[in-house]
Amino acid sequence: MQDNQGQDIHGQDFRKVADLVAARIRDGALRPGDRLPTQRDFARRHALAPSTAARVYRELARRGLTVGEVGRGTFVRAAAAPDVPALTEPATARVDLELNHPVAPDQAALLAPGLGPLLRPDVLADALRPVGVAGTPAARHAAATLLARGGWHPDPGRVLFAGNGRQATAAAIAALVPPGARLGIEELTYPVVKAVAGRLGVTLVPLAMDGDGVVPEAVEEAHRRARLHALYIQPTLQNPLSLTMPATRAHRLADVLHRTGVHAIEDGVWGFLRDDLPPLAAHAPERTVLIDSLTKRAAPGLTTGFAVAPAGVADALAAALRSGGWMPQGFALEAAARWQADGTLDALARAKRREAAARQETAARRLDGFAVRGDRHSYYCWWDLPEPWRADTFVAAAARRGIGVTPAAAFAVGHHRTPNAVRLGLASPPSDELDRALTTLATIARSTPDDTMAD
């Protein structure tokens, strides 16, 4: 068979065809956002077997040059695929709306007094000793008080500790889901969990969601098809959609957990922003492992992870923490206990709730008229982009203006159609910088991809 350049093309030469397409992308003949022909049309134009055309498209995707969207086609990427999972490292963009670490006004000044006593040599020596996953009695009681919300109070004896919340989540998955087994997960979810599951050899099963969060019947149906060993869920201020599960939905989900015997891994790291609501663990205490951390409450530079585990899971979870090397640091536990005792963490939480509301007001004002969803308690916005924008090209256009945003594909699980949307993290930049960045994004959205490429 011959391609349109007169070259011989057989199945083993698919990389040469991919090289030709890559050269067109590099030379600008194919621009970011351009749609490639269907594989059938591509095969016909290049006189290829359909199987060879499919291998060409897979090779282009592997190189990070294209992205496929179910139901829409294959498009030239606006930027090379990242080498690390989204949201795991600080963004290089000048204005970071990807990572989301809320900082309260005068936060360092609030935290400093609690650390002062730790600098006494005798206290410091004790705080620097190794500590196990059970922590210390003082740390367990402080953590139980810290995690209490909405009338729910965990048993201090059921609290375990990790270095941070991600480690606690990884340990919970490892303890509950064997390699190759199935973990139910919201169809749009925290990207790091996708990476963790991949490293543990766990199969993710995307579950349908609606305006109240994950649909309980979707959990039951997925379990009926093939066993779910556990469910990872964010009932409060879900990342990326900012959804909060109402009590009626939580009751229904708890019933499903009890009927099926499935355990839930509840990610509660944003729960401190809604301390009026009890967690899912309050509705299904024997079926739920609650994960939390100090990263959002205090600061990522000095953090610890918490896991409140049912009696039947605690031993396996503790073993997973130890075998993974995900041990807590004694200094961080002591600092957290002191900040909890002197009211610092409560003061920080109140300040961050006020800051979240102010930033949501800024977003509502600057993005008025667009399809933007958020919650006044949340530090996220989910933006369904207007036509003719696609998420990939919008992310690239924002990056050219020095603004980092996250495409919906980073949160999507499985191969269902990815929403044409981006997530905006409102926490990291200073307020005035956030205001300017959102104004710029609104200007971009009111233009077209061709307009921004011409800038």
GROMACS .gro file of C-alpha atoms in nm:
model
  455
    1MET     CA    1   0.000   0.000   0.000
    2GLN     CA    2   0.113   0.357  -0.067
    3ASP     CA    3   0.061   0.673   0.140
    4ASN     CA    4   0.014   1.014  -0.024
    5GLN     CA    5   0.391   1.071  -0.007
    6GLY     CA    6   0.458   0.752  -0.208
    7GLN     CA    7   0.604   0.563   0.086
    8ASP     CA    8   0.537   0.198   0.151
    9ILE     CA    9   0.319   0.171   0.461
   10HIS     CA   10   0.267  -0.157   0.641
   11GLY     CA   11   0.157  -0.230   0.994
   12GLN     CA   12   0.512  -0.231   1.127
   13ASP     CA   13   0.572   0.122   0.987
   14PHE     CA   14   0.300   0.300   1.187
   15ARG     CA   15   0.567   0.509   1.366
   16LYS     CA   16   0.674   0.663   1.034
   17VAL     CA   17   0.321   0.778   0.969
   18ALA     CA   18   0.304   0.916   1.323
   19ASP     CA   19   0.629   1.102   1.251
   20LEU     CA   20   0.466   1.268   0.950
   21VAL     CA   21   0.171   1.387   1.158
   22ALA     CA   22   0.405   1.499   1.438
   23ALA     CA   23   0.601   1.707   1.186
   24ARG     CA   24   0.284   1.880   1.071
   25ILE     CA   25   0.201   1.964   1.432
   26ARG     CA   26   0.553   2.090   1.495
   27ASP     CA   27   0.548   2.303   1.178
   28GLY     CA   28   0.211   2.456   1.265
   29ALA     CA   29   0.019   2.297   0.978
   30LEU     CA   30  -0.190   2.129   1.248
   31ARG     CA   31  -0.265   2.374   1.528
   32PRO     CA   32  -0.370   2.316   1.890
   33GLY     CA   33  -0.737   2.227   1.899
   34ASP     CA   34  -0.754   2.103   1.537
   35ARG     CA   35  -0.962   1.788   1.498
   36LEU     CA   36  -0.797   1.495   1.321
   37PRO     CA   37  -0.996   1.284   1.074
   38THR     CA   38  -1.169   0.976   1.203
   39GLN     CA   39  -0.942   0.674   1.203
   40ARG     CA   40  -1.139   0.532   0.909
   41ASP     CA   41  -1.092   0.851   0.704
   42PHE     CA   42  -0.726   0.869   0.805
   43ALA     CA   43  -0.671   0.511   0.690
   44ARG     CA   44  -0.840   0.584   0.356
   45ARG     CA   45  -0.639   0.903   0.293
   46HIS     CA   46  -0.308   0.733   0.373
   47ALA     CA   47  -0.393   0.395   0.216
   48LEU     CA   48  -0.352   0.220   0.550
   49ALA     CA   49  -0.514  -0.077   0.703
   50PRO     CA   50  -0.762   0.032   0.975
   51SER     CA   51  -0.554  -0.147   1.238
   52THR     CA   52  -0.246   0.051   1.132
   53ALA     CA   53  -0.437   0.380   1.153
   54ALA     CA   54  -0.545   0.288   1.505
   55ARG     CA   55  -0.181   0.226   1.600
   56VAL     CA   56  -0.084   0.566   1.455
   57TYR     CA   57  -0.345   0.740   1.669
   58ARG     CA   58  -0.234   0.550   1.979
   59GLU     CA   59   0.126   0.649   1.910
   60LEU     CA   60   0.035   1.018   1.873
   61ALA     CA   61  -0.151   1.004   2.204
   62ARG     CA   62   0.143   0.826   2.369
   63ARG     CA   63   0.374   1.106   2.257
   64GLY     CA   64   0.139   1.359   2.415
   65LEU     CA   65   0.056   1.521   2.080
   66THR     CA   66  -0.316   1.442   2.069
   67VAL     CA   67  -0.604   1.386   2.305
   68GLY     CA   68  -0.915   1.177   2.236
   69GLU     CA   69  -1.258   1.273   2.367
   70VAL     CA   70  -1.534   1.014   2.359
   71GLY     CA   71  -1.811   1.124   2.127
   72ARG     CA   72  -1.613   1.421   1.989
   73GLY     CA   73  -1.301   1.287   1.819
   74THR     CA   74  -0.923   1.323   1.837
   75PHE     CA   75  -0.768   1.668   1.873
   76VAL     CA   76  -0.420   1.818   1.863
   77ARG     CA   77  -0.317   1.894   2.217
   78ALA     CA   78  -0.258   2.252   2.318
   79ALA     CA   79   0.038   2.150   2.530
   80ALA     CA   80   0.249   1.843   2.592
   81ALA     CA   81   0.113   1.594   2.844
   82PRO     CA   82   0.257   1.653   3.192
   83ASP     CA   83   0.513   1.410   3.327
   84VAL     CA   84   0.345   1.403   3.670
   85PRO     CA   85  -0.019   1.370   3.772
   86ALA     CA   86  -0.209   1.698   3.786
   87LEU     CA   87  -0.211   1.882   4.118
   88THR     CA   88   0.086   1.700   4.269
   89GLU     CA   89   0.348   1.972   4.229
   90PRO     CA   90   0.340   2.352   4.236
   91ALA     CA   91   0.247   2.493   3.898
   92THR     CA   92   0.503   2.695   3.706
   93ALA     CA   93   0.242   2.946   3.592
   94ARG     CA   94   0.267   3.296   3.735
   95VAL     CA   95  -0.087   3.281   3.875
   96ASP     CA   96  -0.162   2.935   4.012
   97LEU     CA   97  -0.529   2.838   3.994
   98GLU     CA   98  -0.438   2.466   3.994
   99LEU     CA   99  -0.301   2.384   4.339
  100ASN     CA  100  -0.528   2.497   4.620
  101HIS     CA  101  -0.368   2.576   4.956
  102PRO     CA  102  -0.577   2.832   5.148
  103VAL     CA  103  -0.383   3.081   5.355
  104ALA     CA  104  -0.563   3.292   5.614
  105PRO     CA  105  -0.461   3.653   5.674
  106ASP     CA  106  -0.178   3.663   5.932
  107GLN     CA  107  -0.164   3.283   5.927
  108ALA     CA  108   0.204   3.261   6.019
  109ALA     CA  109   0.150   3.497   6.312
  110LEU     CA  110  -0.133   3.273   6.436
  111LEU     CA  111   0.075   2.955   6.410
  112ALA     CA  112   0.401   3.085   6.556
  113PRO     CA  113   0.307   3.105   6.928
  114GLY     CA  114   0.214   2.737   6.942
  115LEU     CA  115   0.558   2.642   6.812
  116GLY     CA  116   0.746   2.853   7.066
  117PRO     CA  117   0.729   2.604   7.355
  118LEU     CA  118   0.850   2.328   7.122
  119LEU     CA  119   1.185   2.503   7.094
  120ARG     CA  120   1.271   2.439   7.458
  121PRO     CA  121   1.540   2.168   7.449
  122ASP     CA  122   1.357   1.926   7.678
  123VAL     CA  123   1.027   1.959   7.489
  124LEU     CA  124   1.199   1.945   7.151
  125ALA     CA  125   1.391   1.631   7.242
  126ASP     CA  126   1.066   1.455   7.326
  127ALA     CA  127   0.891   1.580   7.011
  128LEU     CA  128   1.173   1.453   6.789
  129ARG     CA  129   1.151   1.094   6.910
  130PRO     CA  130   1.006   0.835   6.669
  131VAL     CA  131   0.632   0.785   6.698
  132GLY     CA  132   0.413   0.506   6.565
  133VAL     CA  133   0.093   0.517   6.364
  134ALA     CA  134  -0.112   0.522   6.686
  135GLY     CA  135   0.056   0.849   6.784
  136THR     CA  136   0.038   0.950   7.149
  137PRO     CA  137  -0.263   0.969   7.384
  138ALA     CA  138  -0.247   1.349   7.371
  139ALA     CA  139  -0.234   1.347   6.991
  140ARG     CA  140  -0.528   1.105   6.965
  141HIS     CA  141  -0.747   1.315   7.193
  142ALA     CA  142  -0.649   1.636   7.012
  143ALA     CA  143  -0.724   1.475   6.675
  144ALA     CA  144  -1.062   1.346   6.792
  145THR     CA  145  -1.157   1.696   6.907
  146LEU     CA  146  -1.028   1.848   6.584
  147LEU     CA  147  -1.221   1.608   6.360
  148ALA     CA  148  -1.553   1.637   6.545
  149ARG     CA  149  -1.821   1.818   6.344
  150GLY     CA  150  -2.194   1.834   6.304
  151GLY     CA  151  -2.254   1.658   6.636
  152TRP     CA  152  -2.026   1.366   6.546
  153HIS     CA  153  -1.733   1.287   6.779
  154PRO     CA  154  -1.487   1.012   6.684
  155ASP     CA  155  -1.350   0.771   6.942
  156PRO     CA  156  -0.987   0.878   7.014
  157GLY     CA  157  -0.893   0.512   7.032
  158ARG     CA  158  -0.980   0.470   6.665
  159VAL     CA  159  -0.754   0.748   6.536
  160LEU     CA  160  -0.441   0.654   6.340
  161PHE     CA  161  -0.180   0.890   6.198
  162ALA     CA  162   0.017   0.925   5.874
  163GLY     CA  163   0.263   1.178   5.739
  164ASN     CA  164  -0.015   1.349   5.541
  165GLY     CA  165  -0.362   1.292   5.402
  166ARG     CA  166  -0.244   1.139   5.075
  167GLN     CA  167  -0.051   0.875   5.266
  168ALA     CA  168  -0.352   0.798   5.482
  169THR     CA  169  -0.565   0.761   5.167
  170ALA     CA  170  -0.310   0.533   4.999
  171ALA     CA  171  -0.291   0.317   5.312
  172ALA     CA  172  -0.671   0.289   5.332
  173ILE     CA  173  -0.690   0.178   4.968
  174ALA     CA  174  -0.407  -0.070   5.019
  175ALA     CA  175  -0.574  -0.210   5.333
  176LEU     CA  176  -0.919  -0.251   5.178
  177VAL     CA  177  -0.861  -0.325   4.808
  178PRO     CA  178  -0.631  -0.609   4.694
  179PRO     CA  179  -0.426  -0.560   4.373
  180GLY     CA  180  -0.649  -0.615   4.072
  181ALA     CA  181  -0.969  -0.564   4.272
  182ARG     CA  182  -1.224  -0.287   4.217
  183LEU     CA  183  -1.253   0.049   4.391
  184GLY     CA  184  -1.568   0.251   4.327
  185ILE     CA  185  -1.501   0.620   4.279
  186GLU     CA  186  -1.685   0.937   4.176
  187GLU     CA  187  -1.672   0.981   3.797
  188LEU     CA  188  -1.497   1.315   3.851
  189THR     CA  189  -1.252   1.295   4.139
  190TYR     CA  190  -0.929   1.403   4.306
  191PRO     CA  191  -0.653   1.324   4.051
  192VAL     CA  192  -0.398   1.200   4.303
  193VAL     CA  193  -0.626   0.910   4.395
  194LYS     CA  194  -0.619   0.794   4.033
  195ALA     CA  195  -0.240   0.784   4.046
  196VAL     CA  196  -0.238   0.605   4.383
  197ALA     CA  197  -0.478   0.340   4.256
  198GLY     CA  198  -0.263   0.287   3.948
  199ARG     CA  199   0.049   0.230   4.157
  200LEU     CA  200  -0.136  -0.014   4.381
  201GLY     CA  201  -0.275  -0.207   4.085
  202VAL     CA  202  -0.633  -0.123   4.180
  203THR     CA  203  -0.909  -0.103   3.917
  204LEU     CA  204  -1.115   0.216   3.938
  205VAL     CA  205  -1.488   0.194   3.869
  206PRO     CA  206  -1.643   0.534   3.789
  207LEU     CA  207  -1.979   0.594   3.955
  208ALA     CA  208  -2.253   0.824   3.832
  209MET     CA  209  -2.310   1.153   4.014
  210ASP     CA  210  -2.586   1.410   4.032
  211GLY     CA  211  -2.628   1.740   4.215
  212ASP     CA  212  -2.616   1.563   4.554
  213GLY     CA  213  -2.299   1.366   4.483
  214VAL     CA  214  -2.249   1.000   4.403
  215VAL     CA  215  -2.573   0.811   4.329
  216PRO     CA  216  -2.625   0.527   4.582
  217GLU     CA  217  -2.797   0.308   4.323
  218ALA     CA  218  -2.487   0.339   4.104
  219VAL     CA  219  -2.280   0.195   4.388
  220GLU     CA  220  -2.519  -0.095   4.430
  221GLU     CA  221  -2.536  -0.165   4.057
  222ALA     CA  222  -2.156  -0.159   4.019
  223HIS     CA  223  -2.123  -0.400   4.311
  224ARG     CA  224  -2.387  -0.627   4.159
  225ARG     CA  225  -2.192  -0.651   3.832
  226ALA     CA  226  -1.866  -0.741   4.010
  227ARG     CA  227  -1.758  -0.699   4.369
  228LEU     CA  228  -1.649  -0.355   4.488
  229HIS     CA  229  -1.402  -0.392   4.772
  230ALA     CA  230  -1.436  -0.027   4.872
  231LEU     CA  231  -1.565   0.315   4.770
  232TYR     CA  232  -1.359   0.637   4.768
  233ILE     CA  233  -1.585   0.938   4.817
  234GLN     CA  234  -1.576   1.307   4.906
  235PRO     CA  235  -1.917   1.385   5.058
  236THR     CA  236  -1.834   1.740   5.172
  237LEU     CA  237  -1.724   2.008   4.923
  238GLN     CA  238  -1.624   1.747   4.667
  239ASN     CA  239  -1.318   1.816   4.456
  240PRO     CA  240  -1.364   1.930   4.178
  241LEU     CA  241  -1.739   2.007   4.181
  242SER     CA  242  -1.781   2.155   4.533
  243LEU     CA  243  -2.086   1.931   4.588
  244THR     CA  244  -2.196   1.852   4.943
  245MET     CA  245  -2.405   1.544   5.008
  246PRO     CA  246  -2.727   1.617   5.201
  247ALA     CA  247  -2.826   1.404   5.498
  248THR     CA  248  -3.095   1.219   5.304
  249ARG     CA  249  -2.841   1.109   5.043
  250ALA     CA  250  -2.590   1.013   5.312
  251HIS     CA  251  -2.854   0.793   5.480
  252ARG     CA  252  -2.930   0.618   5.151
  253LEU     CA  253  -2.561   0.563   5.081
  254ALA     CA  254  -2.507   0.428   5.433
  255ASP     CA  255  -2.788   0.177   5.373
  256VAL     CA  256  -2.616   0.061   5.054
  257LEU     CA  257  -2.285   0.019   5.238
  258HIS     CA  258  -2.452  -0.194   5.505
  259ARG     CA  259  -2.644  -0.408   5.253
  260THR     CA  260  -2.344  -0.471   5.029
  261GLY     CA  261  -2.072  -0.491   5.293
  262VAL     CA  262  -1.866  -0.235   5.099
  263HIS     CA  263  -1.641  -0.004   5.301
  264ALA     CA  264  -1.621   0.368   5.221
  265ILE     CA  265  -1.300   0.570   5.230
  266GLU     CA  266  -1.427   0.917   5.310
  267ASP     CA  267  -1.196   1.203   5.216
  268GLY     CA  268  -1.283   1.481   5.458
  269VAL     CA  269  -0.997   1.725   5.405
  270TRP     CA  270  -1.235   2.011   5.319
  271GLY     CA  271  -1.486   1.922   5.591
  272PHE     CA  272  -1.351   2.186   5.827
  273LEU     CA  273  -1.514   2.447   5.602
  274ARG     CA  274  -1.856   2.292   5.683
  275ASP     CA  275  -1.823   2.208   6.052
  276ASP     CA  276  -2.204   2.219   6.083
  277LEU     CA  277  -2.238   1.894   5.885
  278PRO     CA  278  -2.157   1.545   6.013
  279PRO     CA  279  -1.942   1.323   5.790
  280LEU     CA  280  -2.059   1.004   5.622
  281ALA     CA  281  -1.877   0.825   5.907
  282ALA     CA  282  -2.154   0.944   6.138
  283HIS     CA  283  -2.413   0.758   5.928
  284ALA     CA  284  -2.210   0.440   5.868
  285PRO     CA  285  -1.940   0.429   6.141
  286GLU     CA  286  -1.861   0.058   6.099
  287ARG     CA  287  -1.832   0.082   5.721
  288THR     CA  288  -1.635   0.407   5.685
  289VAL     CA  289  -1.269   0.505   5.714
  290LEU     CA  290  -1.251   0.885   5.751
  291ILE     CA  291  -0.938   1.053   5.613
  292ASP     CA  292  -0.833   1.407   5.700
  293SER     CA  293  -0.517   1.614   5.739
  294LEU     CA  294  -0.372   1.947   5.848
  295THR     CA  295  -0.267   2.046   5.494
  296LYS     CA  296  -0.571   2.265   5.423
  297ARG     CA  297  -0.657   2.347   5.785
  298ALA     CA  298  -0.306   2.470   5.872
  299ALA     CA  299  -0.029   2.459   5.613
  300PRO     CA  300   0.124   2.199   5.381
  301GLY     CA  301   0.474   2.261   5.517
  302LEU     CA  302   0.396   2.111   5.858
  303THR     CA  303   0.120   1.858   5.831
  304THR     CA  304  -0.003   1.520   5.946
  305GLY     CA  305  -0.270   1.282   5.821
  306PHE     CA  306  -0.556   1.132   6.022
  307ALA     CA  307  -0.755   0.814   5.972
  308VAL     CA  308  -1.053   0.720   6.186
  309ALA     CA  309  -1.092   0.347   6.129
  310PRO     CA  310  -1.364   0.098   6.226
  311ALA     CA  311  -1.250  -0.180   6.456
  312GLY     CA  312  -1.253  -0.439   6.178
  313VAL     CA  313  -1.023  -0.230   5.958
  314ALA     CA  314  -0.785  -0.067   6.205
  315ASP     CA  315  -0.524  -0.345   6.216
  316ALA     CA  316  -0.501  -0.375   5.838
  317LEU     CA  317  -0.483   0.003   5.802
  318ALA     CA  318  -0.207   0.031   6.063
  319ALA     CA  319  -0.012  -0.244   5.886
  320ALA     CA  320  -0.047  -0.064   5.551
  321LEU     CA  321   0.078   0.261   5.704
  322ARG     CA  322   0.382   0.085   5.849
  323SER     CA  323   0.468  -0.116   5.538
  324GLY     CA  324   0.432   0.190   5.316
  325GLY     CA  325   0.664   0.393   5.539
  326TRP     CA  326   0.381   0.641   5.587
  327MET     CA  327   0.456   0.716   5.950
  328PRO     CA  328   0.368   1.044   6.124
  329GLN     CA  329   0.630   1.287   6.252
  330GLY     CA  330   0.633   1.344   6.627
  331PHE     CA  331   0.705   1.715   6.589
  332ALA     CA  332   0.400   1.766   6.365
  333LEU     CA  333   0.177   1.569   6.605
  334GLU     CA  334   0.293   1.777   6.900
  335ALA     CA  335   0.246   2.101   6.709
  336ALA     CA  336  -0.106   1.996   6.606
  337ALA     CA  337  -0.199   1.904   6.962
  338ARG     CA  338  -0.082   2.243   7.088
  339TRP     CA  339  -0.258   2.434   6.809
  340GLN     CA  340  -0.577   2.245   6.886
  341ALA     CA  341  -0.550   2.307   7.260
  342ASP     CA  342  -0.486   2.681   7.233
  343GLY     CA  343  -0.760   2.743   6.976
  344THR     CA  344  -0.527   2.825   6.686
  345LEU     CA  345  -0.678   2.568   6.449
  346ASP     CA  346  -1.030   2.685   6.525
  347ALA     CA  347  -0.927   3.045   6.459
  348LEU     CA  348  -0.764   2.944   6.131
  349ALA     CA  349  -1.073   2.752   6.022
  350ARG     CA  350  -1.298   3.053   6.088
  351ALA     CA  351  -1.063   3.281   5.895
  352LYS     CA  352  -1.046   3.041   5.601
  353ARG     CA  353  -1.424   3.010   5.589
  354ARG     CA  354  -1.449   3.389   5.562
  355GLU     CA  355  -1.178   3.393   5.295
  356ALA     CA  356  -1.351   3.121   5.092
  357ALA     CA  357  -1.675   3.320   5.088
  358ALA     CA  358  -1.492   3.638   4.979
  359ARG     CA  359  -1.313   3.458   4.697
  360GLN     CA  360  -1.634   3.296   4.575
  361GLU     CA  361  -1.789   3.642   4.562
  362THR     CA  362  -1.498   3.762   4.349
  363ALA     CA  363  -1.540   3.466   4.114
  364ALA     CA  364  -1.916   3.522   4.086
  365ARG     CA  365  -1.859   3.887   4.001
  366ARG     CA  366  -1.581   3.838   3.746
  367LEU     CA  367  -1.734   3.533   3.577
  368ASP     CA  368  -2.093   3.656   3.577
  369GLY     CA  369  -2.284   3.528   3.278
  370PHE     CA  370  -2.083   3.208   3.239
  371ALA     CA  371  -2.182   2.856   3.344
  372VAL     CA  372  -1.979   2.849   3.664
  373ARG     CA  373  -2.064   2.630   3.965
  374GLY     CA  374  -1.927   2.667   4.314
  375ASP     CA  375  -2.024   2.687   4.679
  376ARG     CA  376  -1.975   2.983   4.909
  377HIS     CA  377  -1.790   2.753   5.151
  378SER     CA  378  -1.555   2.617   4.884
  379TYR     CA  379  -1.225   2.720   4.730
  380TYR     CA  380  -1.315   2.573   4.387
  381CYS     CA  381  -1.513   2.672   4.081
  382TRP     CA  382  -1.618   2.437   3.801
  383TRP     CA  383  -1.655   2.617   3.468
  384ASP     CA  384  -1.846   2.462   3.177
  385LEU     CA  385  -1.678   2.648   2.892
  386PRO     CA  386  -1.870   2.832   2.621
  387GLU     CA  387  -1.843   2.736   2.256
  388PRO     CA  388  -1.617   2.727   2.062
  389TRP     CA  389  -1.373   2.669   2.345
  390ARG     CA  390  -1.245   2.324   2.437
  391ALA     CA  391  -1.078   2.265   2.772
  392ASP     CA  392  -0.740   2.184   2.620
  393THR     CA  393  -0.721   2.501   2.412
  394PHE     CA  394  -0.857   2.716   2.695
  395VAL     CA  395  -0.588   2.586   2.932
  396ALA     CA  396  -0.325   2.675   2.672
  397ALA     CA  397  -0.471   3.022   2.617
  398ALA     CA  398  -0.475   3.086   2.992
  399ALA     CA  399  -0.114   2.966   3.021
  400ARG     CA  400  -0.006   3.215   2.754
  401ARG     CA  401  -0.146   3.484   2.983
  402GLY     CA  402   0.045   3.340   3.279
  403ILE     CA  403  -0.251   3.165   3.445
  404GLY     CA  404  -0.262   2.796   3.533
  405VAL     CA  405  -0.602   2.620   3.534
  406THR     CA  406  -0.688   2.249   3.534
  407PRO     CA  407  -0.884   2.077   3.253
  408ALA     CA  408  -1.172   1.844   3.335
  409ALA     CA  409  -0.977   1.549   3.192
  410ALA     CA  410  -0.748   1.558   3.497
  411PHE     CA  411  -1.045   1.460   3.716
  412ALA     CA  412  -1.225   1.216   3.487
  413VAL     CA  413  -1.223   0.842   3.560
  414GLY     CA  414  -1.263   0.583   3.289
  415HIS     CA  415  -1.355   0.642   2.928
  416HIS     CA  416  -1.688   0.819   2.958
  417ARG     CA  417  -1.723   1.156   2.788
  418THR     CA  418  -1.515   1.421   2.961
  419PRO     CA  419  -1.698   1.748   3.027
  420ASN     CA  420  -1.579   2.049   2.832
  421ALA     CA  421  -1.484   2.230   3.151
  422VAL     CA  422  -1.200   2.352   3.370
  423ARG     CA  423  -1.159   2.372   3.745
  424LEU     CA  424  -1.041   2.694   3.905
  425GLY     CA  425  -0.868   2.679   4.241
  426LEU     CA  426  -0.928   3.007   4.420
  427ALA     CA  427  -0.708   2.961   4.726
  428SER     CA  428  -0.346   3.012   4.628
  429PRO     CA  429  -0.297   3.361   4.478
  430PRO     CA  430  -0.338   3.684   4.677
  431SER     CA  431  -0.687   3.832   4.650
  432ASP     CA  432  -0.594   4.114   4.413
  433GLU     CA  433  -0.403   3.875   4.187
  434LEU     CA  434  -0.700   3.638   4.184
  435ASP     CA  435  -0.929   3.924   4.081
  436ARG     CA  436  -0.705   4.017   3.789
  437ALA     CA  437  -0.662   3.655   3.680
  438LEU     CA  438  -1.038   3.591   3.676
  439THR     CA  439  -1.092   3.910   3.477
  440THR     CA  440  -0.837   3.788   3.223
  441LEU     CA  441  -1.000   3.444   3.201
  442ALA     CA  442  -1.339   3.604   3.137
  443THR     CA  443  -1.185   3.809   2.855
  444ILE     CA  444  -1.034   3.494   2.704
  445ALA     CA  445  -1.367   3.310   2.725
  446ARG     CA  446  -1.546   3.593   2.544
  447SER     CA  447  -1.301   3.568   2.254
  448THR     CA  448  -1.223   3.266   2.031
  449PRO     CA  449  -0.924   3.031   2.014
  450ASP     CA  450  -0.820   3.196   1.687
  451ASP     CA  451  -0.823   3.538   1.855
  452THR     CA  452  -0.592   3.423   2.134
  453MET     CA  453  -0.356   3.243   1.894
  454ALA     CA  454  -0.320   3.571   1.706
  455ASP     CA  455  -0.213   3.763   2.017
   0.00000   0.00000   0.00000
